[in-house]
PDB file of C-alpha atoms in Angstrom:
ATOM      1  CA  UNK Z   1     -36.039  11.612 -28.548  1.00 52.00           C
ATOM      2  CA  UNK Z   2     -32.385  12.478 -26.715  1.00 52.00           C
ATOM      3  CA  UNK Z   3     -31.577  12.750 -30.534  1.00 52.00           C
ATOM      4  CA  UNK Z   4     -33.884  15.769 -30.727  1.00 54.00           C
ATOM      5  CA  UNK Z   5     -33.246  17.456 -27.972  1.00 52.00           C
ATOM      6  CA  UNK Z   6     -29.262  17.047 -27.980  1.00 51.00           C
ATOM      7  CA  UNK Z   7     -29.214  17.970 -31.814  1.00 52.00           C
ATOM      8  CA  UNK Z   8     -31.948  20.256 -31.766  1.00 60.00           C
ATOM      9  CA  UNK Z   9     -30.750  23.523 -29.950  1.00 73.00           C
ATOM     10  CA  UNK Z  10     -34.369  24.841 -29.179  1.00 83.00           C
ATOM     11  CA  UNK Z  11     -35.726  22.340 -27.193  1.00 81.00           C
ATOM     12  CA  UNK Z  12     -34.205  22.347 -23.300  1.00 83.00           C
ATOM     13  CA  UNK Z  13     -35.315  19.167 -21.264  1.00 81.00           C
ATOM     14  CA  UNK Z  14     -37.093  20.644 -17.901  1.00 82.00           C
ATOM     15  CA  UNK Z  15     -37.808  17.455 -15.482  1.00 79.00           C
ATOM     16  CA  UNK Z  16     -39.269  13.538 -16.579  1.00 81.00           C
ATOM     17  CA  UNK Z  17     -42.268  12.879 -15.253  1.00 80.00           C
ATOM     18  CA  UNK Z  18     -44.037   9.571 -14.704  1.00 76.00           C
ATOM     19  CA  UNK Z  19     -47.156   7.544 -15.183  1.00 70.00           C
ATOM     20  CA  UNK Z  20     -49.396   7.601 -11.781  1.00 62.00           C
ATOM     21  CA  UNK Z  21     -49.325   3.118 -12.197  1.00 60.00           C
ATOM     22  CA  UNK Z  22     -45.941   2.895 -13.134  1.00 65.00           C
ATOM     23  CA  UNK Z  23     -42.257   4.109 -14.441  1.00 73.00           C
ATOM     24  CA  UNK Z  24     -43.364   5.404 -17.845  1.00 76.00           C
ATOM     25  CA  UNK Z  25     -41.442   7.995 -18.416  1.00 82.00           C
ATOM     26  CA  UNK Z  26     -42.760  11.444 -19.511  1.00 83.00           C
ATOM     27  CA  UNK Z  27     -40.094  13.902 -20.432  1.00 84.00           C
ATOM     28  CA  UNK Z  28     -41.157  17.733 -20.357  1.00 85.00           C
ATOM     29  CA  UNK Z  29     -39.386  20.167 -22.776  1.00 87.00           C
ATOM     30  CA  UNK Z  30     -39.342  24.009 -23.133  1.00 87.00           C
ATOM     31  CA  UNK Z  31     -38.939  25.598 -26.782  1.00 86.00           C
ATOM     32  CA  UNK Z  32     -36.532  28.095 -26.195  1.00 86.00           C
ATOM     33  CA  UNK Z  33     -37.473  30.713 -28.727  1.00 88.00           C
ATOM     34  CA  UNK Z  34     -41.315  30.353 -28.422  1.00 90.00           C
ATOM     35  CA  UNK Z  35     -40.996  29.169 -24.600  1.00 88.00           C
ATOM     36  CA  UNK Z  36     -43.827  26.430 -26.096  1.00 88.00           C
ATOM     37  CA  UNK Z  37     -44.027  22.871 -23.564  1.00 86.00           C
ATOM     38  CA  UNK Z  38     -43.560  19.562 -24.915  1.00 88.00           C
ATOM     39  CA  UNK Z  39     -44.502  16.170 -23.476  1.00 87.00           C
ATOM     40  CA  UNK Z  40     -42.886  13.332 -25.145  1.00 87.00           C
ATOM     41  CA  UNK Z  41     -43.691   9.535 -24.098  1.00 85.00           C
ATOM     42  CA  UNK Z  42     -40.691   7.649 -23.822  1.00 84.00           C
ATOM     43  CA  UNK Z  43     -42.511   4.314 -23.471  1.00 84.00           C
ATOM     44  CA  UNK Z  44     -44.962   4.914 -26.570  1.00 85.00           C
ATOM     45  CA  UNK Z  45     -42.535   6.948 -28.754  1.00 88.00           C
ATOM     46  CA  UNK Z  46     -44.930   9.656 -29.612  1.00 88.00           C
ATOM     47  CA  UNK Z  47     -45.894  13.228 -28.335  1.00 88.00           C
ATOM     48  CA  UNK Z  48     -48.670  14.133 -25.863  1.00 87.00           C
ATOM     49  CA  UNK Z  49     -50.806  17.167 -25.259  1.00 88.00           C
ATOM     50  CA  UNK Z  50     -51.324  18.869 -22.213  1.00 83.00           C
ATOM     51  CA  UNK Z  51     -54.462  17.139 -21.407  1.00 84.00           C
ATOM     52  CA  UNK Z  52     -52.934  13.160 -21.434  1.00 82.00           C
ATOM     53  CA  UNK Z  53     -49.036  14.665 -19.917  1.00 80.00           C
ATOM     54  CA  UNK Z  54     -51.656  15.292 -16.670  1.00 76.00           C
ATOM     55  CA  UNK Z  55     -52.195  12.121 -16.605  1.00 73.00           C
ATOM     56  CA  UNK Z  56     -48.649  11.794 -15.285  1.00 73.00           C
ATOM     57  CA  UNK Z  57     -46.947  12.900 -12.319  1.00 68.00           C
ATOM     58  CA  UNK Z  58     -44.115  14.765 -11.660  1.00 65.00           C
ATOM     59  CA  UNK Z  59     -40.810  13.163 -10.317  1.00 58.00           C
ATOM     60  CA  UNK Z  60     -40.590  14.258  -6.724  1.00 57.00           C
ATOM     61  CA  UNK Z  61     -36.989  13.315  -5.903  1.00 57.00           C
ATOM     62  CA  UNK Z  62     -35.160  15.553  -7.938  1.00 51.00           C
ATOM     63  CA  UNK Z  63     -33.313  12.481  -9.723  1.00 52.00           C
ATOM     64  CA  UNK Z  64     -34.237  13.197 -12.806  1.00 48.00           C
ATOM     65  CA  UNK Z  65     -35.195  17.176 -12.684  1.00 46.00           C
ATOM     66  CA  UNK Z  66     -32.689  18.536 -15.713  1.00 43.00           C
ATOM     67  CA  UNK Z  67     -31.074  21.902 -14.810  1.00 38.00           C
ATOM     68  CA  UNK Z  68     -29.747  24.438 -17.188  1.00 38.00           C
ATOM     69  CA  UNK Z  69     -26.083  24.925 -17.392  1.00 38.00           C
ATOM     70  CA  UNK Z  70     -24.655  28.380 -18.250  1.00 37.00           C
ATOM     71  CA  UNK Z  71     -23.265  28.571 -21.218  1.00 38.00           C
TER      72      UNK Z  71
END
């Protein structure tokens, strides 16, 4: 998944979130062009929709919240 976001240009990685039992990570991405949000499941390999991403929570600490870097 880094693969697509690093050599895809229009997807931006916003903050990981993770599975209310566990460490699963969820990571939460932004089309840039349509502005469109992404879940993908790191664990499972495989895209979610809205409804199952809720499922997860978001990562309070800020350890893993991506910013955007001026380019």
């Amino acid at each position: 998944m880094s693969k697509l976001i690093n050599g895809n240009h229009e997807w931006e990685h916003l903050y990981t979130q993770f599975k209310q039992s566990g460490k699963e990570p969820v990571l939460c991405m932004v089309n840039k062009r349509t502005k469109k949000l992404a879940y993908f499941d790191v664990t499972l390999n495989k895209m979610l929709s809205k409804k199952e991403a809720l499922l997860y929570r978001a990562d309070v600490t800020g350890l893993h919240v991506v910013y955007s870097q001026a380019r």
